[in-house]
Coordinates of C-alpha atoms in Angstrom, one line a residue:
Chain I
M186 CA 44.3 47.6 104.8
E187 CA 40.8 47.0 106.0
L188 CA 40.8 44.1 103.7
A189 CA 44.0 42.8 105.6
K190 CA 42.1 43.2 108.8
R191 CA 39.5 40.8 107.6
I192 CA 41.5 37.8 105.9
Q193 CA 44.0 37.5 108.9
P194 CA 41.5 38.1 112.0
T195 CA 44.5 36.0 114.1
M196 CA 46.6 39.2 114.0
T197 CA 47.0 41.0 116.9
R198 CA 46.4 45.0 117.2
Q199 CA 50.2 45.4 117.5
E200 CA 51.3 43.4 114.7
Q201 CA 48.7 45.0 112.6
E202 CA 49.8 48.4 113.3
Q203 CA 53.7 47.3 112.7
R204 CA 52.5 46.1 109.4
D205 CA 50.8 49.3 108.2
R206 CA 53.7 50.9 109.2
K207 CA 56.2 48.8 107.2
A208 CA 53.9 49.2 104.4
A209 CA 53.6 53.0 104.6
S210 CA 57.5 53.4 104.7
N211 CA 57.8 51.1 102.0
R212 CA 55.2 53.2 99.8
Q213 CA 57.2 56.3 100.8
L214 CA 60.5 54.6 100.0
T215 CA 59.7 53.5 96.5
A216 CA 58.2 56.7 95.8
L217 CA 61.4 58.5 96.9
L218 CA 63.3 56.1 94.8
G219 CA 61.4 56.6 92.0
K220 CA 61.8 60.3 92.5
I221 CA 65.5 60.2 92.9
A222 CA 65.5 57.8 89.6
I223 CA 63.7 60.5 87.6
Y224 CA 65.9 63.2 88.9
V225 CA 69.2 61.0 88.1
V226 CA 68.0 59.8 84.4
T227 CA 67.0 63.7 83.7
T228 CA 70.1 65.2 85.0
T229 CA 72.4 63.0 82.9
L230 CA 70.6 63.4 79.7
A231 CA 70.4 67.1 80.4
I232 CA 74.2 66.9 80.9
I233 CA 74.6 64.8 77.8
F234 CA 72.4 67.2 75.7
I235 CA 74.0 70.2 76.7
A236 CA 77.5 68.9 76.8
P237 CA 78.4 69.8 72.8
W238 CA 76.9 72.9 73.2
A239 CA 78.8 73.8 76.5
W240 CA 81.9 72.5 74.9
M241 CA 81.8 75.3 72.2
V242 CA 81.5 78.1 74.3
S243 CA 84.3 76.8 76.4
A244 CA 86.5 76.1 73.7
S245 CA 85.6 79.7 72.3
F246 CA 87.4 81.0 75.2
Q247 CA 90.8 78.7 74.9
P248 CA 94.1 79.2 72.8
I249 CA 94.3 76.5 70.3
G250 CA 96.8 74.4 72.1
D251 CA 94.5 73.9 74.9
I252 CA 91.5 73.0 72.7
F253 CA 93.4 69.9 71.4
D254 CA 94.1 68.7 75.0
W255 CA 93.3 65.2 75.9
P256 CA 91.3 64.8 78.4
P257 CA 89.5 67.7 76.8
S258 CA 89.4 70.6 79.6
W259 CA 86.1 71.9 80.4
I260 CA 87.1 75.0 81.9
P261 CA 89.1 77.0 80.1
E262 CA 92.8 77.2 81.9
N263 CA 94.1 79.8 80.1
F264 CA 91.1 82.0 79.7
T265 CA 91.7 84.4 76.6
L266 CA 89.3 86.5 74.1
N267 CA 91.9 86.2 71.3
N268 CA 89.8 84.0 69.3
Y269 CA 86.9 86.4 69.3
T270 CA 89.0 89.2 68.5
R271 CA 90.8 87.3 65.3
F272 CA 87.2 86.2 64.3
F273 CA 86.4 89.7 64.4
E274 CA 89.5 90.7 62.2
E275 CA 89.1 87.9 60.0
A276 CA 85.4 87.5 59.0
N277 CA 84.0 91.4 58.9
I278 CA 81.8 90.1 61.5
G279 CA 79.9 93.6 61.6
R280 CA 78.6 93.1 57.8
L281 CA 77.5 89.4 58.2
V282 CA 75.5 90.1 61.4
L283 CA 73.9 93.3 59.8
N284 CA 72.9 91.3 56.8
S285 CA 71.4 88.5 58.8
T286 CA 69.7 91.2 61.2
L287 CA 68.4 92.9 58.0
V288 CA 67.0 90.1 55.9
A289 CA 65.6 88.1 59.2
G290 CA 64.3 91.6 60.4
S291 CA 62.4 92.7 57.2
V292 CA 61.1 88.8 56.5
V293 CA 59.5 89.3 60.1
I294 CA 57.9 92.8 59.5
A295 CA 56.6 91.8 56.1
Q296 CA 55.3 88.8 57.7
L297 CA 53.6 90.4 60.6
F298 CA 51.5 92.6 58.6
L299 CA 50.9 90.2 55.6
N300 CA 50.1 86.9 57.4
S301 CA 48.2 88.5 60.2
L302 CA 45.6 90.3 57.4
A303 CA 45.7 87.1 55.3
A304 CA 44.9 84.9 58.8
Y305 CA 42.4 87.3 59.5
T306 CA 40.5 86.9 56.4
F307 CA 40.9 83.1 56.7
A308 CA 39.4 83.2 60.2
K309 CA 36.8 85.6 60.3
R310 CA 35.1 86.3 57.0
R311 CA 33.1 84.3 54.6
F312 CA 33.4 84.5 51.1
P313 CA 33.6 82.4 48.0
G314 CA 36.4 80.4 47.8
R315 CA 37.7 80.6 51.0
N316 CA 37.8 77.2 52.0
L317 CA 39.2 75.5 48.7
L318 CA 41.9 78.2 48.9
F319 CA 42.9 78.1 52.4
V320 CA 43.1 74.1 51.8
I321 CA 44.8 74.2 49.1
M322 CA 47.7 76.8 50.5
L323 CA 47.8 74.0 52.9
G324 CA 48.3 71.3 51.2
A325 CA 51.2 72.8 49.6
L326 CA 53.1 72.6 52.9
M327 CA 53.6 69.0 51.9
I328 CA 56.0 70.0 48.2
P329 CA 59.5 69.4 49.4
G330 CA 61.5 72.4 48.6
Q331 CA 63.5 71.0 46.3
V332 CA 60.6 71.0 43.9
N333 CA 60.3 74.7 44.0
L334 CA 63.9 75.6 44.5
I335 CA 65.2 75.4 40.7
P336 CA 62.2 77.5 39.7
A337 CA 62.4 80.3 42.1
Y338 CA 66.0 80.5 41.4
L339 CA 65.6 81.2 37.8
I340 CA 62.2 83.7 38.3
L341 CA 64.7 85.8 40.5
Q342 CA 67.5 85.5 37.8
H343 CA 65.1 87.2 35.6
V344 CA 63.1 89.4 37.3
P345 CA 62.9 92.3 34.9
L346 CA 64.7 95.7 35.1
A347 CA 66.8 94.0 38.0
G348 CA 70.1 93.2 38.4
G349 CA 71.1 94.4 34.7
N350 CA 68.3 92.5 33.0
D351 CA 66.7 94.4 30.3
I352 CA 62.6 94.6 30.6
L353 CA 62.1 90.8 29.4
G354 CA 64.0 90.2 32.3
N355 CA 67.2 88.6 30.2
G356 CA 71.1 89.6 30.1
G357 CA 72.2 90.2 34.2
H358 CA 71.5 88.3 37.1
G359 CA 68.2 89.9 38.2
W360 CA 67.9 89.5 42.2
L361 CA 70.3 86.6 42.4
D362 CA 72.9 88.0 44.7
S363 CA 71.0 90.8 46.6
Y364 CA 68.6 91.2 49.5
A365 CA 65.7 91.1 47.7
G366 CA 66.1 87.8 46.4
L367 CA 66.7 86.6 49.8
I368 CA 63.6 88.5 51.6
V369 CA 60.9 88.6 48.8
P370 CA 60.2 84.9 48.3
S371 CA 59.4 85.0 52.2
L372 CA 57.3 88.0 52.7
S373 CA 54.4 85.8 53.6
S374 CA 54.6 82.3 54.9
I375 CA 51.5 79.6 54.7
Y376 CA 53.0 78.3 58.2
G377 CA 52.3 81.3 59.6
I378 CA 49.3 82.0 58.6
F379 CA 48.0 79.1 60.0
L380 CA 49.4 79.7 63.0
L381 CA 47.7 82.9 63.3
R382 CA 44.3 81.7 62.2
Q383 CA 44.6 79.2 64.7
Y384 CA 44.5 81.6 67.5
M385 CA 42.1 84.1 65.5
K386 CA 39.2 81.4 65.4
S387 CA 39.2 81.7 69.3
I388 CA 38.5 85.0 69.3
P389 CA 34.8 85.0 69.6
D390 CA 32.8 86.5 66.9
D391 CA 30.3 88.6 69.0
L392 CA 33.2 90.8 70.0
I393 CA 33.6 91.2 65.7
D394 CA 29.6 91.8 65.3
A395 CA 29.4 94.2 68.0
A396 CA 32.1 96.2 66.2
K397 CA 29.9 95.6 62.5
I398 CA 27.0 96.9 64.5
D399 CA 28.8 100.3 65.6
G400 CA 29.6 100.6 62.2
A401 CA 33.8 99.2 61.7
G402 CA 34.9 98.0 58.8
H403 CA 37.0 94.7 58.4
F404 CA 40.3 96.6 58.4
R405 CA 39.1 98.7 61.5
I406 CA 38.3 95.6 63.1
Y407 CA 41.6 93.7 61.9
W408 CA 43.6 96.5 63.1
Q409 CA 42.0 97.8 66.2
I410 CA 40.2 94.8 67.6
V411 CA 41.6 91.5 66.4
L412 CA 45.5 92.5 66.1
P413 CA 45.6 93.7 69.9
L414 CA 44.3 90.5 71.2
C415 CA 46.6 88.1 69.2
G416 CA 50.1 89.2 71.1
P417 CA 51.0 85.8 71.9
A418 CA 50.5 84.5 68.6
L419 CA 52.1 87.3 66.8
A420 CA 55.0 87.1 68.9
A421 CA 55.4 83.3 68.7
M422 CA 55.5 83.3 64.9
S423 CA 57.9 86.4 65.1
I424 CA 60.1 84.3 66.8
F425 CA 59.8 81.4 65.2
T426 CA 60.2 83.3 61.3
F427 CA 63.3 85.3 63.0
T428 CA 64.8 82.0 64.1
Y429 CA 64.2 80.2 60.6
H430 CA 65.9 83.0 58.6
W431 CA 68.7 84.0 60.8
N432 CA 69.6 80.1 61.0
D433 CA 68.8 79.7 57.2
F434 CA 71.9 78.4 55.4
F435 CA 70.2 76.8 52.3
W436 CA 68.8 79.6 50.7
P437 CA 71.9 82.4 51.1
L438 CA 74.2 79.4 49.9
I439 CA 72.6 78.9 46.6
L440 CA 72.1 82.7 46.1
I441 CA 74.8 85.1 47.4
T442 CA 78.1 85.2 45.6
S443 CA 79.4 88.4 47.1
E444 CA 81.1 88.7 49.9
S445 CA 79.5 91.6 51.1
L446 CA 76.1 90.2 50.9
R447 CA 76.6 86.9 52.7
T448 CA 74.5 86.2 56.1
L449 CA 76.3 84.8 59.2
Q450 CA 75.2 81.2 58.6
L451 CA 76.7 81.8 55.2
G452 CA 80.0 83.0 56.2
L453 CA 80.7 81.2 59.3
A454 CA 80.3 78.2 56.9
L455 CA 82.1 79.6 54.1
F456 CA 84.8 80.0 57.2
V457 CA 84.9 76.4 58.2
V458 CA 85.2 75.4 54.4
R459 CA 88.1 77.4 53.9
N460 CA 90.1 77.2 57.4
R461 CA 89.3 73.6 58.2
T462 CA 91.7 73.9 61.0
V463 CA 91.5 77.0 63.0
W464 CA 89.0 75.6 65.8
D465 CA 89.8 78.3 67.8
I466 CA 88.1 80.6 65.7
V467 CA 85.5 78.7 64.5
M468 CA 84.3 78.0 68.0
A469 CA 84.3 81.8 68.8
G470 CA 82.2 82.3 65.4
S471 CA 79.5 79.7 66.2
V472 CA 79.2 81.4 69.5
I473 CA 78.7 85.3 67.8
A474 CA 76.2 83.1 65.3
T475 CA 74.3 81.6 68.1
L476 CA 74.0 84.4 70.9
P477 CA 71.0 86.5 69.5
I478 CA 69.1 83.1 69.0
L479 CA 69.6 82.4 72.4
V480 CA 69.0 85.5 74.0
I481 CA 65.6 86.1 71.9
F482 CA 64.9 82.6 73.0
L483 CA 65.8 83.0 76.8
L484 CA 63.9 86.1 77.1
F485 CA 60.5 85.2 75.2
Q486 CA 60.5 81.3 75.8
R487 CA 57.3 81.2 77.1
Y488 CA 55.7 82.5 73.3
F489 CA 58.2 80.2 71.8
I490 CA 56.6 77.2 73.4
R491 CA 53.2 78.1 73.2
G492 CA 53.4 78.7 69.7
I493 CA 55.2 75.2 69.0
S494 CA 52.1 73.4 70.9
L495 CA 49.9 76.0 69.0
T496 CA 50.8 74.3 65.7
G497 CA 51.8 71.3 67.0
M498 CA 48.5 70.0 68.2
R499 CA 46.4 70.9 65.4
G500 CA 48.2 68.9 62.7
Chain X
M203 CA 31.8 101.6 56.5
A204 CA 31.5 104.8 54.8
A205 CA 28.6 107.0 56.1
T206 CA 27.1 107.7 52.4
A207 CA 26.8 103.5 52.0
Q208 CA 22.8 103.3 51.3
P209 CA 21.0 101.1 53.4
V210 CA 20.0 97.7 51.5
P211 CA 15.9 97.9 50.7
A212 CA 14.4 94.9 52.2
Y213 CA 13.2 93.4 49.3
Q214 CA 16.9 93.3 47.9
R215 CA 17.7 90.0 48.7
P216 CA 20.9 88.0 47.9
P217 CA 20.1 85.7 44.5
E218 CA 19.0 82.5 45.4
G219 CA 21.5 79.7 43.9
G220 CA 24.2 78.8 42.1
I221 CA 26.4 81.2 40.1
R222 CA 24.8 84.4 40.7
R223 CA 24.8 84.1 44.3
T224 CA 28.2 83.5 44.4
L225 CA 28.6 86.6 42.4
Y226 CA 27.0 88.4 44.4
L227 CA 28.6 87.5 47.4
M228 CA 32.2 88.0 45.5
R229 CA 30.9 91.5 44.8
K230 CA 29.8 91.8 48.4
E231 CA 32.7 91.0 50.1
W232 CA 35.7 92.4 47.2
T233 CA 37.6 93.6 50.1
A234 CA 38.5 90.1 51.6
Y235 CA 40.1 89.3 48.5
V236 CA 42.1 92.3 48.0
S237 CA 43.1 91.6 51.5
I238 CA 44.6 88.4 50.4
T239 CA 46.0 89.1 47.2
P240 CA 49.5 90.0 48.5
V241 CA 49.4 86.6 50.1
V242 CA 47.9 84.9 47.2
L243 CA 50.2 86.5 44.8
L244 CA 53.2 85.6 46.3
F245 CA 52.0 81.5 46.6
I246 CA 51.3 81.4 42.9
V247 CA 54.4 83.1 41.9
F248 CA 56.8 80.9 44.4
T249 CA 54.6 77.9 44.6
V250 CA 52.1 77.0 42.4
F251 CA 54.4 78.4 39.1
T252 CA 57.3 77.2 40.6
V253 CA 55.6 73.6 40.9
A254 CA 54.3 73.7 37.1
F255 CA 57.6 75.1 35.9
S256 CA 59.9 72.7 37.7
F257 CA 57.5 70.1 36.1
Y258 CA 58.2 71.6 32.8
L259 CA 61.9 71.8 33.2
S260 CA 61.9 67.7 34.2
F261 CA 61.2 67.3 30.5
H262 CA 64.0 69.4 29.1
K263 CA 67.5 69.3 28.9
W264 CA 67.8 72.4 30.7
N265 CA 71.6 73.6 31.6
I266 CA 71.9 77.2 32.9
L267 CA 75.0 77.9 31.0
E268 CA 74.2 76.5 27.8
P269 CA 71.6 78.3 25.5
D270 CA 70.2 75.5 23.9
R271 CA 67.3 73.8 26.3
P272 CA 65.7 70.8 24.1
F273 CA 62.6 69.1 24.9
V274 CA 63.7 65.6 25.8
G275 CA 60.5 63.5 27.0
L276 CA 61.0 61.1 30.0
E277 CA 64.5 61.2 29.2
N278 CA 65.7 62.6 32.7
Y279 CA 63.3 60.2 34.8
A280 CA 64.6 57.3 33.0
R281 CA 68.4 58.6 33.6
L282 CA 67.3 58.1 37.5
F283 CA 66.6 54.3 36.9
G284 CA 70.1 54.1 35.8
D285 CA 71.7 56.8 38.1
E286 CA 73.5 54.6 40.6
R287 CA 74.4 58.1 42.7
F288 CA 71.1 58.8 42.7
I289 CA 69.6 55.2 43.6
R290 CA 72.3 55.2 46.2
A291 CA 71.1 58.6 47.5
I292 CA 67.6 57.0 47.8
G293 CA 69.1 54.2 50.0
N294 CA 70.8 56.9 52.2
T295 CA 68.1 59.3 52.8
I296 CA 66.0 56.1 53.8
Y297 CA 68.2 54.7 56.0
F298 CA 68.6 58.3 57.4
T299 CA 64.9 58.5 57.9
V300 CA 64.1 54.9 59.4
F301 CA 66.6 55.5 62.2
A302 CA 66.6 59.0 63.0
V303 CA 62.5 59.9 62.8
P304 CA 61.8 56.7 65.7
L305 CA 64.9 57.4 67.6
T306 CA 64.2 61.4 67.6
M307 CA 60.5 60.6 68.4
A308 CA 61.2 58.3 71.6
A309 CA 64.0 60.6 72.9
G310 CA 61.6 63.4 72.7
L311 CA 58.4 61.0 74.3
L312 CA 61.0 59.8 77.0
V313 CA 62.4 63.5 78.0
A314 CA 58.4 64.6 77.8
L315 CA 57.6 61.8 80.4
L316 CA 60.3 62.7 82.7
L317 CA 59.5 66.2 82.8
N318 CA 56.1 65.7 83.2
N319 CA 56.5 64.5 86.6
K320 CA 56.6 67.1 89.4
I321 CA 60.0 68.1 89.7
R322 CA 62.1 71.1 90.5
L323 CA 63.8 73.3 88.1
R324 CA 61.7 71.8 85.5
G325 CA 62.0 75.1 83.4
L326 CA 65.4 74.9 83.6
Y327 CA 65.5 71.3 82.3
R328 CA 63.3 71.9 79.3
T329 CA 65.2 75.0 78.5
L330 CA 68.6 72.6 78.5
F331 CA 66.7 70.1 76.2
Y332 CA 65.4 72.7 73.7
I333 CA 68.6 74.6 73.1
P334 CA 70.2 72.2 70.5
N335 CA 67.0 72.9 68.8
I336 CA 67.5 76.8 68.3
T337 CA 71.3 76.0 67.6
P338 CA 72.0 77.2 63.8
L339 CA 72.1 73.7 62.0
V340 CA 75.7 75.4 60.9
V341 CA 76.8 75.8 64.2
S342 CA 75.3 72.1 65.2
A343 CA 77.3 70.7 62.6
I344 CA 80.5 72.6 63.2
I345 CA 79.9 71.4 66.7
W346 CA 79.8 67.7 66.3
K347 CA 82.1 67.6 63.8
W348 CA 84.7 68.4 66.5
V349 CA 82.9 65.9 68.8
Y350 CA 83.2 63.4 66.2
Q351 CA 86.9 64.3 65.5
G352 CA 89.1 60.8 65.3
D353 CA 92.0 61.9 67.2
Y354 CA 91.2 64.2 70.1
G355 CA 87.2 64.4 69.5
L356 CA 85.1 64.7 72.7
L357 CA 83.0 61.2 71.6
N358 CA 86.2 59.0 71.5
Y359 CA 87.5 60.5 74.6
Y360 CA 84.6 59.6 76.8
L361 CA 83.9 56.3 74.9
I362 CA 87.5 55.0 75.4
Q363 CA 86.9 56.6 79.3
L364 CA 84.0 53.7 80.1
G365 CA 85.5 50.9 77.9
L366 CA 83.6 50.7 75.1
I367 CA 86.1 51.3 72.7
E368 CA 89.9 50.6 72.7
R369 CA 91.1 52.9 70.3
P370 CA 89.8 56.1 68.8
L371 CA 87.2 55.8 65.5
L372 CA 87.4 58.0 62.8
W373 CA 83.3 58.5 62.9
L374 CA 83.1 61.1 59.7
A375 CA 85.6 59.2 57.8
D376 CA 84.9 55.8 58.2
P377 CA 82.0 54.6 55.8
N378 CA 79.8 52.1 58.2
L379 CA 80.0 55.0 60.6
A380 CA 79.3 58.3 58.6
M381 CA 75.6 57.9 58.7
P382 CA 74.8 56.9 62.4
A383 CA 77.0 59.7 63.2
V384 CA 74.9 62.6 61.3
I385 CA 72.0 60.0 62.8
I386 CA 72.9 60.7 66.5
M387 CA 73.6 64.4 65.6
S388 CA 69.9 65.1 64.3
I389 CA 68.3 63.2 67.7
W390 CA 70.3 65.4 69.5
G391 CA 69.3 68.6 67.5
G392 CA 65.6 67.5 67.2
A393 CA 64.3 65.8 70.6
G394 CA 63.6 69.1 72.2
Y395 CA 61.1 70.0 69.4
Q396 CA 59.3 66.9 70.1
M397 CA 59.7 67.3 73.8
V398 CA 57.5 70.4 73.6
I399 CA 55.2 68.9 71.6
Y400 CA 54.9 65.7 73.5
L401 CA 54.7 67.9 76.8
A402 CA 51.7 69.8 75.5
G403 CA 49.9 66.2 73.9
L404 CA 50.8 64.6 78.1
Q405 CA 49.2 67.8 79.7
A406 CA 46.1 67.6 77.5
I407 CA 45.6 63.8 78.9
P408 CA 42.5 64.2 81.5
E409 CA 43.7 63.0 85.0
D410 CA 40.7 60.7 85.7
F411 CA 42.2 58.4 83.0
Y412 CA 45.0 57.6 85.7
D413 CA 43.0 57.4 88.4
A414 CA 40.6 55.1 87.0
A415 CA 43.3 52.7 86.1
K416 CA 45.2 53.2 89.5
V417 CA 42.0 51.7 91.2
D418 CA 41.6 49.0 88.6
G419 CA 45.3 48.4 89.7
A420 CA 47.3 49.1 87.1
N421 CA 51.0 49.7 87.7
G422 CA 53.0 53.0 86.1
F423 CA 54.5 51.2 83.1
Q424 CA 51.1 49.5 82.1
R425 CA 49.7 53.1 82.8
L426 CA 52.4 54.2 80.2
I427 CA 51.3 51.5 77.6
Y428 CA 47.1 51.5 77.8
I429 CA 47.0 54.8 78.3
T430 CA 49.4 57.7 78.2
I431 CA 51.0 56.2 74.6
P432 CA 47.4 55.5 72.6
L433 CA 46.2 58.8 74.2
L434 CA 49.1 60.7 72.6
N435 CA 49.0 59.0 69.0
P436 CA 47.3 62.0 67.4
T437 CA 50.9 63.6 68.2
S438 CA 52.7 61.0 67.4
I439 CA 50.7 60.6 64.0
F440 CA 51.7 64.9 63.6
L441 CA 55.3 64.5 64.6
F442 CA 56.1 61.3 62.6
I443 CA 54.4 62.7 59.0
T444 CA 56.4 66.2 59.5
S445 CA 59.4 64.8 60.7
V446 CA 59.6 62.2 57.9
I447 CA 58.9 65.2 55.2
G448 CA 61.6 66.9 57.2
S449 CA 64.1 64.0 57.0
F450 CA 63.6 63.4 53.0
Q451 CA 65.2 66.8 52.8
I452 CA 67.9 66.6 54.9
F453 CA 70.6 68.5 53.6
T454 CA 72.8 71.3 55.7
Q455 CA 74.2 68.7 58.3
I456 CA 75.5 66.7 55.0
Y457 CA 77.0 69.7 53.6
I458 CA 79.0 70.7 56.7
M459 CA 80.2 67.4 58.4
T460 CA 80.6 64.8 55.3
S461 CA 80.0 66.8 52.0
G462 CA 78.1 63.7 51.2
G463 CA 81.4 61.2 51.9
P464 CA 82.8 58.9 52.5
L465 CA 82.2 57.1 49.2
G466 CA 79.4 58.7 48.6
R467 CA 77.7 56.9 52.0
T468 CA 75.7 60.3 53.5
S469 CA 74.8 61.5 50.0
T470 CA 70.9 62.0 50.5
I471 CA 68.4 63.1 47.7
G472 CA 68.7 66.9 49.1
Y473 CA 72.3 66.4 49.0
Y474 CA 72.2 65.2 45.5
I475 CA 69.6 67.5 44.1
Y476 CA 72.0 70.4 45.1
E477 CA 74.9 69.1 43.8
K478 CA 73.3 68.7 40.5
A479 CA 71.5 71.9 40.1
F480 CA 74.0 74.4 41.4
R481 CA 77.3 72.6 40.8
H482 CA 76.4 71.1 37.4
F483 CA 73.7 73.7 36.5
D484 CA 72.1 70.1 35.4
M485 CA 68.6 71.6 36.1
G486 CA 66.7 69.4 33.9
Y487 CA 67.7 66.2 35.9
A488 CA 67.6 67.8 39.2
A489 CA 64.0 69.1 38.7
A490 CA 62.8 65.6 37.6
M491 CA 64.9 64.2 41.1
G492 CA 62.7 66.9 42.9
Y493 CA 59.6 65.1 41.4
A494 CA 60.8 61.5 42.6
L495 CA 61.2 63.1 46.1
F496 CA 57.8 64.8 45.9
A497 CA 56.1 61.2 44.7
M498 CA 57.9 59.9 47.5
I499 CA 56.5 62.4 50.2
F500 CA 53.0 62.6 48.7
V501 CA 52.8 58.7 48.6
F502 CA 54.1 58.5 52.2
T503 CA 51.5 60.8 53.1
I504 CA 48.5 59.7 51.8
F505 CA 49.4 56.1 53.0
Q506 CA 50.0 57.4 56.6
L507 CA 46.9 59.4 56.7
R508 CA 44.8 56.3 55.8
F509 CA 46.7 53.6 57.3
L510 CA 47.5 55.5 60.6
R511 CA 44.4 57.1 61.2
R512 CA 42.5 54.4 61.1
E513 CA 44.4 51.8 62.8
F514 CA 44.3 53.7 66.1
E515 CA 40.9 55.4 65.8
Y516 CA 39.4 54.5 69.1

């Protein structure tokens, strides 16, 4: 504004003040309009994003006739829990939830220990071959799952003395169609090790050296000093791992043939394939399959987000 | 450390140089090897061995139902080139990747830019955008199957209301619309993840850069083009590479929404490998396809790392 005054000296003081005020209110108006635009765009996008999902929840409480209404009714007119009770009756839901929880839970517990111990070793100990080994393992993340898939299937089929196999691993189905087959290949994960290692790198070495001088061995340092400091990273890893295995569909699809061993996602997918038109029950099942993950997400959101950015930023 | 450990005499230094020093360090740090043993064993069995064994399989006619598994040399690989369905699967996979990856990234960036403003209820918005990402793919695919229904689907209803189409479209049954439909569903499912990563990237850009640009008279759009997007480049490269690798392997959406149809228009490599290996049990051939996919991803990654890193260094 100083500049404007000098350029136009003929302007009276009153005119100048008016001009300034106008400019200021213009700026405010632009800022306000910008703000409104941001809210409008963000809200519209958010509605579009949540709409299909909201519809699933809404439809799960509607009788089948109402689901087929055009225009779609977003608020259930004839609210019913019937879809849920019928899904419970037809899909042996308890067993599905139990299987999913058991598989995802065991994997998380195993990975909490194995991943963090490996991460500590890679982050804080020096030993020949460390960097080479770590780089090879990270590089292996690039290998598409389809390459490992078939041999992994054959390995599980030929586990000796399991599932009717002889000592050479022939004759039976091995670990196919078993909990072990779903769990054992995922007892550790390179991705999880990487995430924890990145976090442990930020713990000062002085802390570890001090513990060494006090006579603590590596396992004690890991267990009593480093692990308690890794709470957020361990939480993030656990949530990722649980979500991944809870949501996993492909591996159970290939491995599991017995009805009693189906996971929730597999049970739901096969239910859809078998009963293509019972949308009311399918929607109730979908809500049940999503609910545990949603609750975990809402409770531990900040760990989720932190965990993602922790691995995301390092590339 | 055990209390009985002998103190190392001063003259007994680690041997200098080469193998002896390495062996000395290995012996001294043996517990390190013990603590990574389970992880390394799993890695050897389920990654190293499987990769090697897959290679072996790809040179054999290997059907799980037939006891005879002869060596056939390069026959499986030669078969790939004459297999119309495989070539179409590559085409479909590339079609999916070319649209789904950039559009998902753009959507994620847009949402991140919006949420990077000082707005109320940011946390709520972030949650809403992220929910599709945690929803199990099986469930997402089921929901979208309904959204795309011809006669009573949500999408057709609102498109007709907006006057964009006149008659309902058969999204998943129309050979030309099926893949776009899968792509839209994947953008919906993936944008939330990209948003979180982009938000982290945005928060790492120092405020000074923007202040300096403001002094120079850059407007909002110029600041976006000349500061924000170039500085987000490492984030974008990371997202681009991981998304492309992920989308080369797309399976679950296809399995539930289209089963590869109509007319094979949505049959991707991931889906075709599954069909060959676990429906026809033609595992040798499926392994060869897996390796072809691997080769594509490998070439792509190397290319990206060399090309993109150099291009945008500043």
